[in-house]
Amino acid sequence: MDLKQFVQVTRRRWLTIVALLVVALAASAAYSFLSTPQYDSTSKVFITADSRTASDSYVASLFAAGRMQSYADLATSTDLMELVIDDLGLNLNAAQLASKISASVIPDTLRISISTTDPDPRVAQAITRSTADQLTDYLADLETPAGAASSQISARVTDPATLGTSPVSPRTKLNLAVAGLLGLILGLALAIARDVLDRRISSLDHVHEVTRSPVLSSIGFDPSVKRSPLLTDVGGFAPRTEAFRLLRTNLQFLDLDSQPRSLVITSAVPGEGKTTTATNLAVALAQAGRRVLLVDGDLRRPRIAGLLGLDGAVGITTVLIGSADVADAIQVHEPTGLHFLASGAKPPNPTEILQSRLTADLIHGLQDTYDMVIIDAPPLLPVADAAVLATITDGSIIVTRHGKTTREQLREAITRLEQVNGRLFGIVMNMIPRRSAKSYYYYYYEEVTPNPGRKNPAKSRQR
C-alpha cells in the first residue's frame, strides 16, 4: 500500500480510526481518574565485606558483588516481611506486604535500592524505613558463621526513607498520551484491515480490478431522489444533472464507427438505482433533442410508469399478445418529450417472453424508429432477463452502487453478459457519498434544492 492508498483508506475509514482513538482515551481517562493515587518512598542500603588486610579487600569486594542480587531478593523474603509486619504492627500477610515493596541492585555498585508504594505516603515511608533497617540486621545475622564473633558482611542504610509528596501513579498525562498513540495505531490497523477485507466497491480502483470497461459516469448520493426522482425536478446545475450530462456525452464515444441505437440498463443486484438511472439517462438524451424511447423491460417489478406518472397497464406484453398496436401503446412524457413503452401486464413467464422472436423483432423495429432505445432490465444475478435483452440490443450498461455492490457481484454480473456474448459498454457508479466525491468528480457543484411543493407535471396521451 502506497501513501496515496493509505490516505484514501484513512479518509474512507476515518470513523473507525476516531472511534478507537476515543475509546482508548476514554478508557485511559477512566482508569486514571478512578485509580487510587499511590505514593512512593525509597531508601538505599550499602553492603561491604569484611577484609582483614588490604590484599583481601579486592577478594572481599568480589565476594560481596557476587551476592548482591541474593541480598536484594532477601529484602522481600517471607522471613523479612514477617519481621517488618511485627515491627510496624501491620494488618497484612507477608505476600501482601511483599507486593508493595521492590528491591534492586544499583548497577555497578554495592548498593541496594528499596522502594515501597502505598496510598498513604507516611505508611510507605514507614514500611521502607523498617524494611531497610530489618535487612541490615538480617544480613548481619545471616552472614555470621557459627562460632564467629562478627559477620563477614556489613550493611548500612545510606539514604533514609523518603516521604512522597506527589503520587507516582496514576500518571494521567502519560497514560493519555500512550493510550492515544495505541488507539491511533489500532484504529489505523483496523481501518486497513477492514479496507482489505471489505469487498464492496467504493472507488474507481475497485471497478478497475474487475473490468477494463470504463466508468461512464459517477452519480452522487442525493437524498431528494425519493421525492424528486427525475432531472426535471432539480436544477439545471445540480450534481445529479451534471452527472447525467456527462453520461450522455460519454455515450457518443462508445463506438465512433457504429453509434449504438439501443441500450440495456441493468445492475448486479436489486437496490442499485438502475431504474432511476435508465429513466434520467433517457430524459437527458431527450433534453438534448434526441428522439428517445424508454422501455420498461422489467416484467417482474416495473417501476418506470410510476416515476413518470404514466399508465403502466398497456405495454410490451400487451403488444406481444396482439391486444394493442405498438404505436398505440407508446406514451409521451410531456415535460421532456420522452417516449415511453411500459411493461404491460405481468406475465407468469417473463424470461420466456423476452427470449421470443416476437420480442426481438419488436426491439429491432423500435431501433429503426428512434435515435435511442433504452431498456430498463432486471438485475443480472437473480434472473436471466437482462442477459436475454443484452443479446438483442447493441450493448449494456451496469449500474453499481457505491458501498453496497461487491467486486464478486460485479464480476459475476459481467460474466453473465459475456456468457451470452453481450457487449458491456461501461459502468455507472451510483449513490456516491459526498465525502467520497473527490475520488470520482473533477468538480462538485452546490446542489440546487428542488421545490418540495412542485407536483409532477407529467401528462399522458396515446400516440
mmCIF file of N, CA and C in Angstrom, residues 237-239 434 444-449:
data_model
loop_
_atom_site.group_PDB
_atom_site.id
_atom_site.type_symbol
_atom_site.label_atom_id
_atom_site.label_comp_id
_atom_site.label_asym_id
_atom_site.label_seq_id
_atom_site.Cartn_x
_atom_site.Cartn_y
_atom_site.Cartn_z
ATOM 1 N N PHE A 237 -28.096 22.882 -12.755
ATOM 2 C CA PHE A 237 -26.694 22.752 -12.380
ATOM 3 C C PHE A 237 -26.510 21.912 -11.123
ATOM 4 N N ALA A 238 -27.524 21.119 -10.792
ATOM 5 C CA ALA A 238 -27.399 20.203 -9.664
ATOM 6 C C ALA A 238 -26.395 19.112 -10.012
ATOM 7 N N PRO A 239 -25.701 18.561 -9.016
ATOM 8 C CA PRO A 239 -24.728 17.499 -9.292
ATOM 9 C C PRO A 239 -25.326 16.324 -10.061
ATOM 10 N N ARG A 434 -20.994 12.241 -0.501
ATOM 11 C CA ARG A 434 -20.283 13.496 -0.766
ATOM 12 C C ARG A 434 -18.825 13.429 -0.310
ATOM 13 N N TYR A 444 -17.650 19.581 -8.145
ATOM 14 C CA TYR A 444 -18.861 19.164 -7.427
ATOM 15 C C TYR A 444 -19.643 20.428 -7.112
ATOM 16 N N TYR A 445 -20.643 20.718 -7.928
ATOM 17 C CA TYR A 445 -21.419 21.930 -7.737
ATOM 18 C C TYR A 445 -22.260 21.843 -6.482
ATOM 19 N N GLU A 446 -22.587 23.003 -5.939
ATOM 20 C CA GLU A 446 -23.508 23.053 -4.811
ATOM 21 C C GLU A 446 -24.882 22.674 -5.323
ATOM 22 N N GLU A 447 -25.530 21.766 -4.620
ATOM 23 C CA GLU A 447 -26.805 21.258 -5.108
ATOM 24 C C GLU A 447 -27.896 22.311 -4.980
ATOM 25 N N VAL A 448 -28.743 22.376 -6.014
ATOM 26 C CA VAL A 448 -29.892 23.272 -6.002
ATOM 27 C C VAL A 448 -31.068 22.502 -5.422
ATOM 28 N N THR A 449 -31.619 22.996 -4.325
ATOM 29 C CA THR A 449 -32.723 22.308 -3.664
ATOM 30 C C THR A 449 -34.000 22.476 -4.472
#
